[in-house]
């Protein structure tokens, strides 16, 4: 049995040279099959992110039936990837049926991901059914109107919703990846289920454990019947830079959804959009930024 999960991840990386062309890309993957192979690893696309994501199972050769993977890459226009699969089978616990879709969108400073899954019946370890997507952008930013080292304060705003039935569960996470071997840094994470409760962290701090401390939640997070709604939910982090030296900014928003094995149909849905809504520079109210893509990023005093 595969537990229902939803995961949204933002991958941001500020790296030093070399400078390369700006681009946006989108990824969507769906699988729905009773597999004859014991394969349960992530797709190569997910492995390449370097993040520990809650992912759908990927079948390598020769077992490739019942799955659909789409990718799109652009430099000036929005990248869109859409995938979907419907399947059914007979597991060691009985019959099952499942369907779902995933959508990824990538553009500079604005990325989106959506996943949906509906499962009924009883599955086993060879039932592969899941749907995931991401949107990503990769750009080079150069801060000017100053000299020497500086610190930029970045604000990301996420809007979205998650709805789950009794057996559903999910995760949303926002990560920053440092340069070279600095590793990842978790900025925001929402994980749990309507059955076991929810955990929420932001800027490295726990805001809620299970569903027992709702007073610690920010007003921008609203409880729904079987999940949560993120209303203009903001996350922040600081990055260092050198004036006049290009630095790489990569962001990735990931979503995945899985139905839960049960007698009745169990649905898992998630969609989220994240935007880089503000950049301030410490000690310099007149700092400016230019991007390799030509996109105008929101510098604020």
Short mmCIF file of C-alpha atoms in Angstrom, two decimals:
data_model
loop_
_atom_site.label_atom_id
_atom_site.label_comp_id
_atom_site.label_asym_id
_atom_site.label_seq_id
_atom_site.Cartn_x
_atom_site.Cartn_y
_atom_site.Cartn_z
CA UNK A 1 0.00 0.00 0.00
CA UNK A 2 1.27 3.45 -0.84
CA UNK A 3 0.34 6.30 1.44
CA UNK A 4 -1.06 9.48 -0.10
CA UNK A 5 1.44 12.30 -0.19
CA UNK A 6 1.62 15.78 -1.66
CA UNK A 7 4.89 17.53 -1.82
CA UNK A 8 5.73 20.89 -2.92
CA UNK A 9 9.29 21.89 -3.02
CA UNK A 10 11.10 25.15 -3.98
CA UNK A 11 14.72 24.70 -4.86
CA UNK A 12 16.71 27.93 -4.81
CA UNK A 13 20.43 28.04 -5.41
CA UNK A 14 22.75 30.99 -5.62
CA UNK A 15 26.03 29.87 -7.08
CA UNK A 16 29.17 31.54 -8.36
CA UNK A 17 30.40 31.43 -11.95
CA UNK A 18 30.38 29.98 -14.56
CA UNK A 19 27.59 32.02 -16.11
CA UNK A 20 25.23 30.20 -18.45
CA UNK A 21 22.02 30.88 -20.31
CA UNK A 22 18.81 31.40 -18.36
CA UNK A 23 16.04 28.86 -18.84
CA UNK A 24 12.73 27.61 -17.46
CA UNK A 25 11.48 24.04 -17.47
CA UNK A 26 8.53 21.92 -16.42
CA UNK A 27 8.17 18.23 -15.56
CA UNK A 28 5.12 15.97 -15.12
CA UNK A 29 5.00 12.24 -14.44
CA UNK A 30 2.18 9.75 -13.82
CA UNK A 31 2.16 6.01 -13.24
CA UNK A 32 -0.80 3.66 -12.70
CA UNK A 33 -0.07 -0.06 -13.14
CA UNK A 34 0.23 -3.39 -11.35
CA UNK A 35 3.91 -3.88 -12.09
CA UNK A 36 5.74 -7.12 -12.68
CA UNK A 37 9.05 -5.57 -11.61
CA UNK A 38 10.14 -4.58 -8.11
CA UNK A 39 11.13 -1.04 -9.09
CA UNK A 40 10.34 1.84 -6.78
CA UNK A 41 13.01 4.48 -7.34
CA UNK A 42 12.47 8.08 -8.43
CA UNK A 43 12.62 9.20 -12.04
CA UNK A 44 16.02 10.46 -13.24
CA UNK A 45 14.47 13.95 -13.28
CA UNK A 46 13.75 13.82 -9.55
CA UNK A 47 17.13 12.25 -8.73
CA UNK A 48 18.83 15.12 -10.58
CA UNK A 49 17.29 17.70 -8.23
CA UNK A 50 19.40 16.34 -5.37
CA UNK A 51 16.44 16.62 -2.98
CA UNK A 52 14.83 13.95 -0.84
CA UNK A 53 11.34 14.27 -2.31
CA UNK A 54 8.29 12.11 -1.67
CA UNK A 55 8.07 10.77 -5.20
CA UNK A 56 6.11 8.39 -7.38
CA UNK A 57 7.66 5.03 -8.26
CA UNK A 58 9.47 4.92 -11.58
CA UNK A 59 9.76 1.77 -13.67
CA UNK A 60 13.02 1.25 -15.52
CA UNK A 61 13.42 -1.03 -18.51
CA UNK A 62 11.93 -3.50 -19.28
CA UNK A 63 8.89 -2.55 -17.16
CA UNK A 64 7.72 0.74 -18.62
CA UNK A 65 4.00 0.14 -19.13
CA UNK A 66 1.40 2.38 -17.48
CA UNK A 67 3.52 5.48 -17.02
CA UNK A 68 3.80 8.83 -18.78
CA UNK A 69 6.61 11.38 -18.37
CA UNK A 70 6.62 14.83 -20.00
CA UNK A 71 9.26 17.58 -19.89
CA UNK A 72 9.42 21.01 -21.49
CA UNK A 73 12.27 23.55 -21.63
CA UNK A 74 11.98 27.21 -22.67
CA UNK A 75 14.11 30.35 -22.51
CA UNK A 76 11.60 33.17 -22.99
CA UNK A 77 8.11 31.63 -22.80
CA UNK A 78 6.44 29.72 -19.97
CA UNK A 79 7.20 25.99 -19.88
CA UNK A 80 4.22 23.67 -19.36
CA UNK A 81 4.23 19.89 -18.84
CA UNK A 82 1.07 17.79 -18.42
CA UNK A 83 0.77 14.08 -17.65
CA UNK A 84 -1.94 11.60 -16.71
CA UNK A 85 -2.57 7.87 -16.33
CA UNK A 86 -5.50 5.58 -15.53
CA UNK A 87 -4.99 1.98 -14.47
CA UNK A 88 -6.44 -1.02 -12.69
CA UNK A 89 -5.21 -4.40 -11.59
CA UNK A 90 -5.39 -7.34 -9.22
CA UNK A 91 -3.07 -7.19 -6.24
CA UNK A 92 -2.49 -9.86 -3.59
CA UNK A 93 -5.21 -8.11 -1.53
CA UNK A 94 -7.82 -7.70 -4.26
CA UNK A 95 -8.69 -5.53 -7.22
CA UNK A 96 -7.98 -1.81 -7.49
CA UNK A 97 -8.51 1.09 -9.89
CA UNK A 98 -6.80 4.48 -10.00
CA UNK A 99 -6.52 7.63 -12.09
CA UNK A 100 -4.69 10.93 -11.79
CA UNK A 101 -3.00 13.86 -13.46
CA UNK A 102 -0.08 16.22 -12.87
CA UNK A 103 0.84 19.64 -14.24
CA UNK A 104 4.09 21.60 -13.93
CA UNK A 105 4.65 25.22 -14.99
CA UNK A 106 7.91 27.16 -15.02
CA UNK A 107 8.61 30.83 -15.62
CA UNK A 108 11.01 33.39 -14.19
CA UNK A 109 10.09 34.18 -10.59
CA UNK A 110 6.78 32.30 -10.96
CA UNK A 111 6.42 28.53 -10.79
CA UNK A 112 3.47 26.18 -10.26
CA UNK A 113 2.78 22.49 -9.74
CA UNK A 114 -0.40 20.45 -9.42
CA UNK A 115 -1.13 16.77 -8.76
CA UNK A 116 -4.33 14.75 -8.41
CA UNK A 117 -4.92 11.08 -7.58
CA UNK A 118 -8.04 8.97 -6.94
CA UNK A 119 -7.69 5.34 -5.83
CA UNK A 120 -10.18 2.65 -4.85
CA UNK A 121 -9.68 -0.97 -3.90
CA UNK A 122 -6.74 -2.73 -2.31
CA UNK A 123 -3.13 -2.46 -3.46
CA UNK A 124 0.17 -4.12 -2.62
CA UNK A 125 3.87 -3.36 -3.03
CA UNK A 126 3.73 -3.98 -6.78
CA UNK A 127 0.89 -1.49 -7.30
CA UNK A 128 2.52 1.64 -8.70
CA UNK A 129 0.13 4.58 -8.71
CA UNK A 130 1.21 8.18 -8.26
CA UNK A 131 1.39 11.56 -9.93
CA UNK A 132 3.97 14.34 -9.58
CA UNK A 133 5.17 17.51 -11.27
CA UNK A 134 7.48 20.47 -10.89
CA UNK A 135 8.09 23.89 -12.38
CA UNK A 136 11.54 25.45 -12.26
CA UNK A 137 13.52 28.47 -13.40
CA UNK A 138 17.26 29.07 -13.60
CA UNK A 139 18.52 32.65 -13.91
CA UNK A 140 21.64 34.74 -13.33
CA UNK A 141 21.20 37.84 -11.12
CA UNK A 142 23.70 40.69 -10.88
CA UNK A 143 23.33 43.28 -8.11
CA UNK A 144 24.62 46.78 -8.91
CA UNK A 145 24.70 50.32 -7.48
CA UNK A 146 27.00 49.21 -4.69
CA UNK A 147 30.44 47.70 -4.10
CA UNK A 148 31.93 44.75 -2.30
CA UNK A 149 29.90 41.98 -0.64
CA UNK A 150 26.20 42.29 0.16
CA UNK A 151 23.25 40.35 1.54
CA UNK A 152 19.93 40.02 -0.29
CA UNK A 153 16.72 39.20 1.56
CA UNK A 154 14.36 37.15 -0.64
CA UNK A 155 10.63 36.74 0.01
CA UNK A 156 8.65 33.90 -1.60
CA UNK A 157 4.86 33.90 -1.53
CA UNK A 158 3.03 30.59 -1.94
CA UNK A 159 -0.68 30.22 -2.60
CA UNK A 160 -2.43 26.89 -2.94
CA UNK A 161 -4.84 24.40 -1.49
CA UNK A 162 -4.88 20.81 -0.39
CA UNK A 163 -7.97 18.65 0.05
CA UNK A 164 -7.87 15.04 1.22
CA UNK A 165 -10.38 12.47 2.27
CA UNK A 166 -10.11 10.45 5.47
CA UNK A 167 -7.23 8.26 4.30
CA UNK A 168 -5.32 10.99 2.47
CA UNK A 169 -2.07 12.65 3.50
CA UNK A 170 0.42 15.10 2.07
CA UNK A 171 3.56 17.19 2.22
CA UNK A 172 4.64 20.64 1.05
CA UNK A 173 8.27 21.69 1.35
CA UNK A 174 10.36 24.67 0.36
CA UNK A 175 14.14 24.20 0.17
CA UNK A 176 17.20 26.32 -0.51
CA UNK A 177 20.27 24.62 -1.99
CA UNK A 178 23.60 26.24 -1.17
CA UNK A 179 26.58 26.50 -3.50
CA UNK A 180 29.12 23.68 -3.88
CA UNK A 181 28.81 21.31 -0.90
CA UNK A 182 26.79 23.63 1.36
CA UNK A 183 23.77 21.31 1.07
CA UNK A 184 20.08 22.08 1.26
CA UNK A 185 18.20 24.20 3.76
CA UNK A 186 14.54 23.64 4.52
CA UNK A 187 12.54 26.85 4.55
CA UNK A 188 8.96 25.64 4.78
CA UNK A 189 7.31 22.25 5.19
CA UNK A 190 3.71 21.16 5.65
CA UNK A 191 3.37 17.40 6.15
CA UNK A 192 0.76 15.05 7.54
CA UNK A 193 -2.76 13.76 7.01
CA UNK A 194 -6.30 14.19 8.21
CA UNK A 195 -5.85 10.91 10.11
CA UNK A 196 -2.53 11.52 11.87
CA UNK A 197 -2.41 15.33 12.06
CA UNK A 198 -0.25 17.95 10.40
CA UNK A 199 3.19 19.43 11.00
CA UNK A 200 4.06 22.88 9.70
CA UNK A 201 7.48 24.52 9.69
CA UNK A 202 8.53 27.85 8.21
CA UNK A 203 11.94 29.56 8.18
CA UNK A 204 13.26 26.57 10.12
CA UNK A 205 10.76 26.86 13.00
CA UNK A 206 7.88 24.57 13.99
CA UNK A 207 4.58 26.44 13.83
CA UNK A 208 2.29 23.50 14.56
CA UNK A 209 2.66 19.89 15.70
CA UNK A 210 -0.15 17.63 14.58
CA UNK A 211 -3.44 19.47 14.86
CA UNK A 212 -3.15 20.30 18.56
CA UNK A 213 -1.58 23.77 18.46
CA UNK A 214 -3.64 25.80 15.95
CA UNK A 215 -2.85 29.06 17.80
CA UNK A 216 0.73 28.85 16.48
CA UNK A 217 -0.41 28.97 12.88
CA UNK A 218 -0.09 32.20 10.91
CA UNK A 219 -3.38 33.70 9.77
CA UNK A 220 -2.37 33.00 6.17
CA UNK A 221 -2.80 29.25 6.74
CA UNK A 222 -6.44 28.17 6.90
CA UNK A 223 -7.70 24.76 7.98
CA UNK A 224 -10.04 22.98 5.58
CA UNK A 225 -12.19 19.92 6.28
CA UNK A 226 -9.46 17.46 5.32
CA UNK A 227 -6.41 19.61 4.81
CA UNK A 228 -5.06 23.15 4.69
CA UNK A 229 -5.20 26.20 2.46
CA UNK A 230 -2.09 28.36 2.01
CA UNK A 231 -3.22 31.97 1.58
CA UNK A 232 -0.31 34.23 0.59
CA UNK A 233 1.98 32.18 2.80
CA UNK A 234 5.44 33.75 2.90
CA UNK A 235 8.89 32.26 3.41
CA UNK A 236 12.15 34.18 3.66
CA UNK A 237 15.88 33.59 3.39
CA UNK A 238 19.05 35.65 3.03
CA UNK A 239 21.81 35.06 0.49
CA UNK A 240 25.20 36.70 0.16
CA UNK A 241 26.50 38.18 -3.10
CA UNK A 242 29.19 40.44 -4.53
CA UNK A 243 28.17 43.59 -6.39
CA UNK A 244 28.80 43.25 -10.10
CA UNK A 245 29.31 39.46 -9.97
CA UNK A 246 26.56 37.30 -11.52
CA UNK A 247 25.06 34.67 -9.26
CA UNK A 248 22.75 31.79 -10.14
CA UNK A 249 19.21 31.58 -8.78
CA UNK A 250 17.39 28.28 -9.24
CA UNK A 251 13.92 27.61 -7.87
CA UNK A 252 11.86 24.45 -8.10
CA UNK A 253 8.29 23.81 -6.96
CA UNK A 254 7.34 20.13 -6.70
CA UNK A 255 3.98 18.45 -6.11
CA UNK A 256 3.00 14.79 -5.85
CA UNK A 257 -0.24 12.98 -5.01
CA UNK A 258 -1.14 9.39 -4.11
CA UNK A 259 -4.48 7.81 -3.33
CA UNK A 260 -4.84 5.50 -0.32
CA UNK A 261 -5.81 1.83 -0.44
CA UNK A 262 -9.32 1.32 0.95
CA UNK A 263 -12.77 -0.09 0.16
CA UNK A 264 -13.97 3.33 -0.97
CA UNK A 265 -12.38 5.83 -3.32
CA UNK A 266 -9.73 8.00 -1.66
CA UNK A 267 -8.76 11.25 -3.35
CA UNK A 268 -5.64 13.37 -2.93
CA UNK A 269 -5.33 16.81 -4.55
CA UNK A 270 -2.79 19.57 -4.38
CA UNK A 271 -1.97 22.68 -6.30
CA UNK A 272 0.39 25.51 -5.43
CA UNK A 273 1.96 28.57 -7.02
CA UNK A 274 5.07 30.28 -5.71
CA UNK A 275 6.36 33.70 -6.69
CA UNK A 276 9.48 35.62 -5.75
CA UNK A 277 7.59 38.67 -4.52
CA UNK A 278 10.33 40.78 -2.97
CA UNK A 279 14.09 41.35 -2.76
CA UNK A 280 15.70 43.83 -0.39
CA UNK A 281 19.41 44.47 -0.01
CA UNK A 282 20.80 44.97 3.48
CA UNK A 283 22.08 48.52 4.04
CA UNK A 284 21.43 49.65 0.45
CA UNK A 285 17.94 51.04 -0.31
CA UNK A 286 18.99 51.97 -3.87
CA UNK A 287 20.45 48.61 -4.95
CA UNK A 288 19.51 47.41 -8.42
CA UNK A 289 19.46 43.97 -10.02
CA UNK A 290 19.67 42.79 -13.61
CA UNK A 291 18.88 39.26 -14.81
CA UNK A 292 20.38 37.17 -17.58
CA UNK A 293 16.85 36.34 -18.71
CA UNK A 294 15.88 40.00 -18.97
CA UNK A 295 13.12 39.46 -16.39
CA UNK A 296 12.57 42.39 -14.00
CA UNK A 297 12.83 41.15 -10.41
CA UNK A 298 11.04 43.00 -7.58
CA UNK A 299 13.68 45.05 -5.74
CA UNK A 300 12.06 46.91 -2.84
CA UNK A 301 13.55 49.59 -0.52
#
